[in-house]
Amino acid sequence: MSIILVGLNHKTAPVEVRERLAFTDESCAETLQTLVDGELISEGLIVSTCNRVEVLAATRGVSGDEGTARISSFLSETRRVPRQFFGEHLYTHADEEAVRHVFRVASSLDSMVVGEPQVLGQVRRAYSNAVTAGTAGRILHRLVHHALHVAKRVRAETGIAASAVSISFTAVELGRKIFGTLKGTTVLVIGAGEMAELAAQHLAGAGASRILVTNRTTETAEQLAQKIKGTALDFSSLPAHLAEADIVICSTAADEYVVTPEMAREALAARQRRPAFFIDISVPRNVDPAVGELDNLFVFDVDDLEAVVASNIREREREAERAELIVESEVMQFQQALRSLDLGPTVAALRQKLEEIARAELKRQRTRLGELTPEQERAVEALLMSTVNKISHPIISRLRRSHDTGEEEDLKAWRNTFGLEE
Amino acid sequence: MNYLLLAALAAYVNAAVHAILAFAYKRRSVERVAMVSLGVGFALHTAAFLRDWIQDGRYPLFGLRETLSFLAWTLVVAYGLAHFRYQIKALGTFLMPLVAFLVTATLLVRTSSDARAGTVAEGAAGWVFPIHTTLLIFSYAAFFVVFAASAMYLWQERELKLKTFSALFHRLPSLTTVDDIGSTAAGIGFTLLSLGIVTGAILSSQQTGRIWHNDPKEVFALITWLLYLTMIHYRIQWRGRKSALVGVAGFGLVIFTFLGTRLMGGYHVFG
């Protein structure tokens, strides 16, 4: 029994190759049944996302090479792509390596953006496709459940997904850092840039309750307001409304400062010096840098936000190192659990144990038998061994049955009865 | 040997170590250990306090040793309240080591105040004395919370202005939260301090006929009171950074009033 993983991802293959090999949910179910023949390959699962196509399989007592060859020809046949088209981009992992890879993928350590949360859902979907197709068995059940557990641990115990790695999420995160919660905050959008729209939507999604939109051209403001469920304001009323806004997103094409220190100072006084957060994503800048020097007012321009994103990515990478340690210890645990799943050693150990007992008894009583001819000697030996086999046979078939149906308790009971190691 | 207090100290040290680990590694299980240890420590500490009260037959808050112990106890109470209200964990990381330190100091300081303990408490209006001291110690704990919240505010405000964030930044509660904690605690601390000063004046007028002794502790308490009064008065105009600066400076004054004035002698030196 062994676990094999064959696949390619964003690091090894360009998108032209990945898209040719990608599977839809439906094609997964269909093709999985052709992959899992019950002889060479006993279980199978396909993870197919925009960044990776991977086939995970459990094989029956064959060497890794045979299984790997089988899977890559499976890919070539079902996707109707010649082997040489993707062969050089493939990676293969067997047993411990494969387990590690699956854990790393589920924990988002192998993702393009480390820590991104989607991959976990994609692994879950791959698993449920395999369950539907009936190609997930004892080993893949265990492996996927363990992978989900690892992903959960990594999320809870490291900060790989803790900080934002896009400009609009960084804005949300900074807003939370200043206001605690965004619920009940008012957002004012000045201008109508795409980035401003995106940021406003993220802020609304995070709980901002009121969105005001203003623009030099009233129609544009009204259009955007409609789109993001906000209220359009007349541009001339900007100074008056500045005080209402907890978060101001500035993104106009103006080449002068739209928000001056005087305006900001008045707004702060009017809002009883409650903190305000200005996001200036326009180039050239629309918020006078001097505004940022006021107490309780925090101004971030595009460069500032990008620097935060860059440092968050570095932080994720540092956290990823800690996540690797978690993965490593979980791989060890899984391998140990897997060994106990493998019945072969238990059967061998049981036979050996009984044979040892028989031989020891023979040795103890041998002198009483007196001189024996070599023929008689062999007959005694055969008698003992056939007795051992007759006794162990029903036990072993019972073990096999328990093993196939996954009755762990039963297996454990038999192991304990004969004092066998797991 | 005070075994009960020693056991409390062990629990507090355990809590402090786990609080720091939880802060650094964000493990929820470690955090739980810290909270449970703190609870156990607090229970033992309370038991030690009650035992002293029953054994000595007087309210055990007199002299440096008992005051340090009581201060540690009130800090745990203050933390419990802040945690209950704001669910902030970061505060514990700074507070639990301080509690452990105060209890250690308690165990190290020699007892030398017993002889005089009776004289104040048994004089005229002696019953006011425990109220006076308890109110003031609780006000110190509240001012410590103001200090911790202000320090967290200033740290984050600075990083937001400089736009460079340390690992600490992500583990602290939001600006609005710490500002809120600071102003709430300042209000509570100020009220307690005012009541403490008033009860002190009543006690003193009953026992010596004077409400003011020009004692360093009294002078600095009055300065502290004026500072926090100003802070609360300008709560809106000073919201944010200025308030936080006063919160930090004010606590320096509190520490000096509490410990520094001992060195200057006067009516209030007992232990």
mmCIF file of C-alpha atoms in Angstrom, chain A residues 153-410:
data_model
loop_
_atom_site.group_PDB
_atom_site.id
_atom_site.type_symbol
_atom_site.label_atom_id
_atom_site.label_comp_id
_atom_site.label_asym_id
_atom_site.label_seq_id
_atom_site.Cartn_x
_atom_site.Cartn_y
_atom_site.Cartn_z
ATOM 1 C CA ARG A 153 -4.275 24.228 13.274
ATOM 2 C CA VAL A 154 -2.065 26.306 10.996
ATOM 3 C CA ARG A 155 -4.755 28.960 10.724
ATOM 4 C CA ALA A 156 -5.323 29.101 14.451
ATOM 5 C CA GLU A 157 -1.715 28.961 15.569
ATOM 6 C CA THR A 158 0.157 31.008 13.020
ATOM 7 C CA GLY A 159 -0.471 34.349 11.403
ATOM 8 C CA ILE A 160 -0.154 33.170 7.792
ATOM 9 C CA ALA A 161 -3.638 34.418 7.018
ATOM 10 C CA ALA A 162 -3.715 37.162 9.607
ATOM 11 C CA SER A 163 -2.860 40.244 7.611
ATOM 12 C CA ALA A 164 -4.222 41.666 4.387
ATOM 13 C CA VAL A 165 -2.271 41.284 1.168
ATOM 14 C CA SER A 166 -4.340 43.507 -1.098
ATOM 15 C CA ILE A 167 -4.729 47.274 -0.982
ATOM 16 C CA SER A 168 -8.468 47.264 -0.360
ATOM 17 C CA PHE A 169 -8.265 44.680 2.409
ATOM 18 C CA THR A 170 -5.393 46.596 3.938
ATOM 19 C CA ALA A 171 -7.716 49.598 4.074
ATOM 20 C CA VAL A 172 -10.326 47.479 5.857
ATOM 21 C CA GLU A 173 -7.734 46.146 8.256
ATOM 22 C CA LEU A 174 -6.353 49.580 9.115
ATOM 23 C CA GLY A 175 -9.924 50.804 9.592
ATOM 24 C CA ARG A 176 -10.500 47.997 12.094
ATOM 25 C CA LYS A 177 -7.250 48.871 13.845
ATOM 26 C CA ILE A 178 -8.444 52.440 14.316
ATOM 27 C CA PHE A 179 -12.163 51.978 14.967
ATOM 28 C CA GLY A 180 -12.252 48.497 16.432
ATOM 29 C CA THR A 181 -15.257 47.539 14.377
ATOM 30 C CA LEU A 182 -16.404 49.082 11.124
ATOM 31 C CA LYS A 183 -20.034 48.617 12.091
ATOM 32 C CA GLY A 184 -21.724 51.982 12.259
ATOM 33 C CA THR A 185 -18.932 53.874 10.516
ATOM 34 C CA THR A 186 -19.537 56.333 7.695
ATOM 35 C CA VAL A 187 -17.458 56.167 4.536
ATOM 36 C CA LEU A 188 -17.082 59.118 2.198
ATOM 37 C CA VAL A 189 -15.860 58.445 -1.335
ATOM 38 C CA ILE A 190 -14.465 61.471 -3.181
ATOM 39 C CA GLY A 191 -14.022 60.756 -6.882
ATOM 40 C CA ALA A 192 -14.941 57.648 -8.798
ATOM 41 C CA GLY A 193 -11.844 55.555 -9.392
ATOM 42 C CA GLU A 194 -12.103 51.816 -9.685
ATOM 43 C CA MET A 195 -9.899 51.342 -6.654
ATOM 44 C CA ALA A 196 -12.085 53.668 -4.600
ATOM 45 C CA GLU A 197 -15.127 51.669 -5.594
ATOM 46 C CA LEU A 198 -13.470 48.401 -4.626
ATOM 47 C CA ALA A 199 -12.292 49.763 -1.288
ATOM 48 C CA ALA A 200 -15.748 51.185 -0.519
ATOM 49 C CA GLN A 201 -17.319 47.826 -1.288
ATOM 50 C CA HIS A 202 -14.897 46.021 0.989
ATOM 51 C CA LEU A 203 -15.579 48.521 3.769
ATOM 52 C CA ALA A 204 -19.329 48.096 3.326
ATOM 53 C CA GLY A 205 -18.858 44.331 3.377
ATOM 54 C CA ALA A 206 -16.975 44.680 6.652
ATOM 55 C CA GLY A 207 -19.907 46.538 8.208
ATOM 56 C CA ALA A 208 -19.653 50.232 7.313
ATOM 57 C CA SER A 209 -23.229 51.417 7.614
ATOM 58 C CA ARG A 210 -23.319 54.567 5.507
ATOM 59 C CA ILE A 211 -21.591 55.400 2.265
ATOM 60 C CA LEU A 212 -21.491 58.915 0.871
ATOM 61 C CA VAL A 213 -20.251 59.622 -2.633
ATOM 62 C CA THR A 214 -19.220 62.920 -4.132
ATOM 63 C CA ASN A 215 -17.676 63.975 -7.406
ATOM 64 C CA ARG A 216 -17.121 67.117 -9.401
ATOM 65 C CA THR A 217 -19.545 65.727 -11.978
ATOM 66 C CA THR A 218 -22.813 65.051 -10.227
ATOM 67 C CA GLU A 219 -23.903 62.297 -12.655
ATOM 68 C CA THR A 220 -20.769 60.269 -12.034
ATOM 69 C CA ALA A 221 -21.322 60.525 -8.300
ATOM 70 C CA GLU A 222 -24.910 59.394 -8.699
ATOM 71 C CA GLN A 223 -23.921 56.446 -10.871
ATOM 72 C CA LEU A 224 -21.355 55.236 -8.360
ATOM 73 C CA ALA A 225 -23.722 55.835 -5.453
ATOM 74 C CA GLN A 226 -26.295 53.657 -7.125
ATOM 75 C CA LYS A 227 -23.776 50.952 -7.813
ATOM 76 C CA ILE A 228 -22.479 50.696 -4.249
ATOM 77 C CA LYS A 229 -25.739 51.582 -2.491
ATOM 78 C CA GLY A 230 -24.567 54.940 -1.223
ATOM 79 C CA THR A 231 -25.861 58.488 -1.136
ATOM 80 C CA ALA A 232 -24.635 61.042 -3.692
ATOM 81 C CA LEU A 233 -23.657 64.460 -2.378
ATOM 82 C CA ASP A 234 -23.107 67.749 -4.112
ATOM 83 C CA PHE A 235 -19.389 68.432 -4.510
ATOM 84 C CA SER A 236 -19.709 71.903 -3.005
ATOM 85 C CA SER A 237 -20.974 70.412 0.252
ATOM 86 C CA LEU A 238 -17.774 68.373 0.722
ATOM 87 C CA PRO A 239 -16.306 70.508 3.531
ATOM 88 C CA ALA A 240 -19.579 70.245 5.458
ATOM 89 C CA HIS A 241 -19.785 66.472 5.107
ATOM 90 C CA LEU A 242 -16.150 65.760 5.828
ATOM 91 C CA ALA A 243 -16.896 65.797 9.552
ATOM 92 C CA GLU A 244 -19.445 63.003 9.244
ATOM 93 C CA ALA A 245 -16.989 60.623 7.640
ATOM 94 C CA ASP A 246 -14.938 58.244 9.750
ATOM 95 C CA ILE A 247 -13.241 56.932 6.652
ATOM 96 C CA VAL A 248 -12.542 59.076 3.589
ATOM 97 C CA ILE A 249 -11.479 57.485 0.320
ATOM 98 C CA CYS A 250 -10.048 59.989 -2.095
ATOM 99 C CA SER A 251 -9.563 59.056 -5.711
ATOM 100 C CA THR A 252 -10.028 61.911 -8.156
ATOM 101 C CA ALA A 253 -8.173 63.021 -11.240
ATOM 102 C CA ALA A 254 -7.650 66.510 -9.801
ATOM 103 C CA ASP A 255 -4.100 67.796 -9.862
ATOM 104 C CA GLU A 256 -4.459 69.896 -6.744
ATOM 105 C CA TYR A 257 -5.266 69.093 -3.127
ATOM 106 C CA VAL A 258 -8.970 68.422 -2.625
ATOM 107 C CA VAL A 259 -8.644 68.084 1.135
ATOM 108 C CA THR A 260 -6.645 70.846 2.793
ATOM 109 C CA PRO A 261 -5.368 70.992 6.376
ATOM 110 C CA GLU A 262 -7.903 73.742 7.186
ATOM 111 C CA MET A 263 -10.794 71.579 6.040
ATOM 112 C CA ALA A 264 -9.499 68.605 7.990
ATOM 113 C CA ARG A 265 -8.950 70.680 11.124
ATOM 114 C CA GLU A 266 -12.491 72.008 11.014
ATOM 115 C CA ALA A 267 -13.903 68.552 10.361
ATOM 116 C CA LEU A 268 -11.984 67.126 13.337
ATOM 117 C CA ALA A 269 -13.270 69.849 15.634
ATOM 118 C CA ALA A 270 -16.816 69.260 14.403
ATOM 119 C CA ARG A 271 -16.546 65.543 15.084
ATOM 120 C CA GLN A 272 -15.267 66.203 18.592
ATOM 121 C CA ARG A 273 -11.814 64.969 17.653
ATOM 122 C CA ARG A 274 -12.956 61.407 17.138
ATOM 123 C CA PRO A 275 -10.317 59.708 14.961
ATOM 124 C CA ALA A 276 -10.616 59.753 11.183
ATOM 125 C CA PHE A 277 -8.936 57.636 8.542
ATOM 126 C CA PHE A 278 -8.100 59.121 5.137
ATOM 127 C CA ILE A 279 -7.190 56.852 2.254
ATOM 128 C CA ASP A 280 -5.725 58.765 -0.656
ATOM 129 C CA ILE A 281 -5.409 56.519 -3.682
ATOM 130 C CA SER A 282 -5.193 59.265 -6.252
ATOM 131 C CA VAL A 283 -2.037 60.129 -8.129
ATOM 132 C CA PRO A 284 -1.166 62.976 -7.896
ATOM 133 C CA ARG A 285 -2.287 63.004 -4.294
ATOM 134 C CA ASN A 286 -5.532 64.745 -3.371
ATOM 135 C CA VAL A 287 -5.006 64.997 0.357
ATOM 136 C CA ASP A 288 -2.434 67.545 1.467
ATOM 137 C CA PRO A 289 0.335 65.588 3.300
ATOM 138 C CA ALA A 290 0.120 68.202 6.070
ATOM 139 C CA VAL A 291 -3.292 66.740 6.967
ATOM 140 C CA GLY A 292 -1.506 63.644 8.250
ATOM 141 C CA GLU A 293 0.277 65.689 10.871
ATOM 142 C CA LEU A 294 -2.952 66.417 12.734
ATOM 143 C CA ASP A 295 -3.608 64.388 15.876
ATOM 144 C CA ASN A 296 -6.265 61.662 15.595
ATOM 145 C CA LEU A 297 -6.123 61.814 11.825
ATOM 146 C CA PHE A 298 -4.416 59.073 9.867
ATOM 147 C CA VAL A 299 -3.640 59.509 6.181
ATOM 148 C CA PHE A 300 -2.446 56.662 3.971
ATOM 149 C CA ASP A 301 -1.561 57.218 0.321
ATOM 150 C CA VAL A 302 -1.035 54.553 -2.341
ATOM 151 C CA ASP A 303 2.628 54.103 -1.522
ATOM 152 C CA ASP A 304 1.885 53.728 2.179
ATOM 153 C CA LEU A 305 -0.743 51.066 1.521
ATOM 154 C CA GLU A 306 1.547 49.229 -0.860
ATOM 155 C CA ALA A 307 4.321 49.278 1.719
ATOM 156 C CA VAL A 308 1.914 47.778 4.265
ATOM 157 C CA VAL A 309 0.946 45.068 1.778
ATOM 158 C CA ALA A 310 4.612 44.281 1.137
ATOM 159 C CA SER A 311 5.385 44.039 4.832
ATOM 160 C CA ASN A 312 2.313 41.847 5.387
ATOM 161 C CA ILE A 313 3.549 39.484 2.706
ATOM 162 C CA ARG A 314 6.917 39.291 4.449
ATOM 163 C CA GLU A 315 5.112 38.662 7.738
ATOM 164 C CA ARG A 316 3.172 35.816 6.130
ATOM 165 C CA GLU A 317 6.378 34.281 4.912
ATOM 166 C CA ARG A 318 7.828 34.394 8.400
ATOM 167 C CA GLU A 319 4.683 32.802 9.787
ATOM 168 C CA ALA A 320 4.829 30.186 7.052
ATOM 169 C CA GLU A 321 8.077 28.916 8.549
ATOM 170 C CA ARG A 322 6.256 28.212 11.782
ATOM 171 C CA ALA A 323 3.470 26.567 9.832
ATOM 172 C CA GLU A 324 6.002 24.216 8.216
ATOM 173 C CA LEU A 325 6.958 22.942 11.667
ATOM 174 C CA ILE A 326 3.324 22.168 12.423
ATOM 175 C CA VAL A 327 2.989 20.354 9.093
ATOM 176 C CA GLU A 328 6.133 18.375 9.835
ATOM 177 C CA SER A 329 4.893 17.134 13.198
ATOM 178 C CA GLU A 330 1.502 16.266 11.728
ATOM 179 C CA VAL A 331 3.136 14.292 8.903
ATOM 180 C CA MET A 332 4.899 12.202 11.550
ATOM 181 C CA GLN A 333 1.633 11.577 13.351
ATOM 182 C CA PHE A 334 -0.161 10.644 10.179
ATOM 183 C CA GLN A 335 2.552 8.235 9.114
ATOM 184 C CA GLN A 336 2.307 6.531 12.474
ATOM 185 C CA ALA A 337 -1.473 6.260 12.189
ATOM 186 C CA LEU A 338 -1.080 4.934 8.665
ATOM 187 C CA ARG A 339 1.278 2.183 9.782
ATOM 188 C CA SER A 340 -1.386 0.963 12.160
ATOM 189 C CA LEU A 341 -3.775 0.939 9.201
ATOM 190 C CA ASP A 342 -1.528 -1.416 7.298
ATOM 191 C CA LEU A 343 -2.495 -4.955 8.236
ATOM 192 C CA GLY A 344 0.518 -6.735 6.725
ATOM 193 C CA PRO A 345 2.865 -6.353 9.697
ATOM 194 C CA THR A 346 0.135 -7.381 12.127
ATOM 195 C CA VAL A 347 -0.585 -10.593 10.268
ATOM 196 C CA ALA A 348 3.093 -11.416 10.000
ATOM 197 C CA ALA A 349 3.625 -10.688 13.659
ATOM 198 C CA LEU A 350 0.689 -12.878 14.656
ATOM 199 C CA ARG A 351 1.990 -15.828 12.622
ATOM 200 C CA GLN A 352 5.476 -15.380 13.938
ATOM 201 C CA LYS A 353 4.245 -15.226 17.511
ATOM 202 C CA LEU A 354 2.277 -18.481 17.202
ATOM 203 C CA GLU A 355 5.123 -20.229 15.415
ATOM 204 C CA GLU A 356 7.534 -19.159 18.111
ATOM 205 C CA ILE A 357 5.267 -20.624 20.765
ATOM 206 C CA ALA A 358 5.005 -23.911 18.857
ATOM 207 C CA ARG A 359 8.781 -24.161 18.321
ATOM 208 C CA ALA A 360 9.504 -23.343 21.941
ATOM 209 C CA GLU A 361 7.129 -26.078 23.119
ATOM 210 C CA LEU A 362 8.682 -28.584 20.747
ATOM 211 C CA LYS A 363 12.140 -27.727 22.021
ATOM 212 C CA ARG A 364 11.021 -28.217 25.626
ATOM 213 C CA GLN A 365 9.445 -31.624 24.981
ATOM 214 C CA ARG A 366 11.906 -32.820 22.327
ATOM 215 C CA THR A 367 13.997 -35.073 24.626
ATOM 216 C CA ARG A 368 10.935 -37.029 25.724
ATOM 217 C CA LEU A 369 10.313 -38.084 22.130
ATOM 218 C CA GLY A 370 13.641 -39.911 21.999
ATOM 219 C CA GLU A 371 15.405 -40.713 18.738
ATOM 220 C CA LEU A 372 13.391 -39.809 15.649
ATOM 221 C CA THR A 373 14.120 -40.452 12.010
ATOM 222 C CA PRO A 374 14.518 -37.338 9.846
ATOM 223 C CA GLU A 375 11.171 -38.222 8.342
ATOM 224 C CA GLN A 376 9.461 -38.321 11.730
ATOM 225 C CA GLU A 377 11.240 -35.089 12.652
ATOM 226 C CA ARG A 378 9.717 -33.352 9.616
ATOM 227 C CA ALA A 379 6.302 -34.842 10.377
ATOM 228 C CA VAL A 380 6.327 -33.389 13.907
ATOM 229 C CA GLU A 381 7.345 -30.010 12.550
ATOM 230 C CA ALA A 382 4.606 -30.100 9.873
ATOM 231 C CA LEU A 383 2.057 -31.135 12.468
ATOM 232 C CA LEU A 384 2.910 -28.129 14.620
ATOM 233 C CA MET A 385 2.895 -25.662 11.742
ATOM 234 C CA SER A 386 -0.407 -26.870 10.345
ATOM 235 C CA THR A 387 -1.929 -26.576 13.822
ATOM 236 C CA VAL A 388 -0.630 -23.009 14.029
ATOM 237 C CA ASN A 389 -2.095 -22.225 10.615
ATOM 238 C CA LYS A 390 -5.437 -23.770 11.448
ATOM 239 C CA ILE A 391 -5.633 -21.690 14.606
ATOM 240 C CA SER A 392 -4.455 -18.450 13.040
ATOM 241 C CA HIS A 393 -6.538 -18.687 9.886
ATOM 242 C CA PRO A 394 -9.930 -17.686 11.353
ATOM 243 C CA ILE A 395 -8.239 -14.967 13.397
ATOM 244 C CA ILE A 396 -6.560 -13.510 10.336
ATOM 245 C CA SER A 397 -9.747 -13.544 8.278
ATOM 246 C CA ARG A 398 -11.521 -11.893 11.143
ATOM 247 C CA LEU A 399 -8.769 -9.263 11.277
ATOM 248 C CA ARG A 400 -9.076 -8.676 7.535
ATOM 249 C CA ARG A 401 -12.800 -8.178 7.870
ATOM 250 C CA SER A 402 -12.448 -5.716 10.731
ATOM 251 C CA HIS A 403 -9.726 -3.961 8.817
ATOM 252 C CA ASP A 404 -11.791 -3.592 5.662
ATOM 253 C CA THR A 405 -14.787 -2.264 7.527
ATOM 254 C CA GLY A 406 -12.595 0.023 9.593
ATOM 255 C CA GLU A 407 -13.431 -1.418 12.998
ATOM 256 C CA GLU A 408 -10.431 -0.013 14.804
ATOM 257 C CA GLU A 409 -11.538 -1.228 18.233
ATOM 258 C CA ASP A 410 -11.754 -4.790 17.068
#
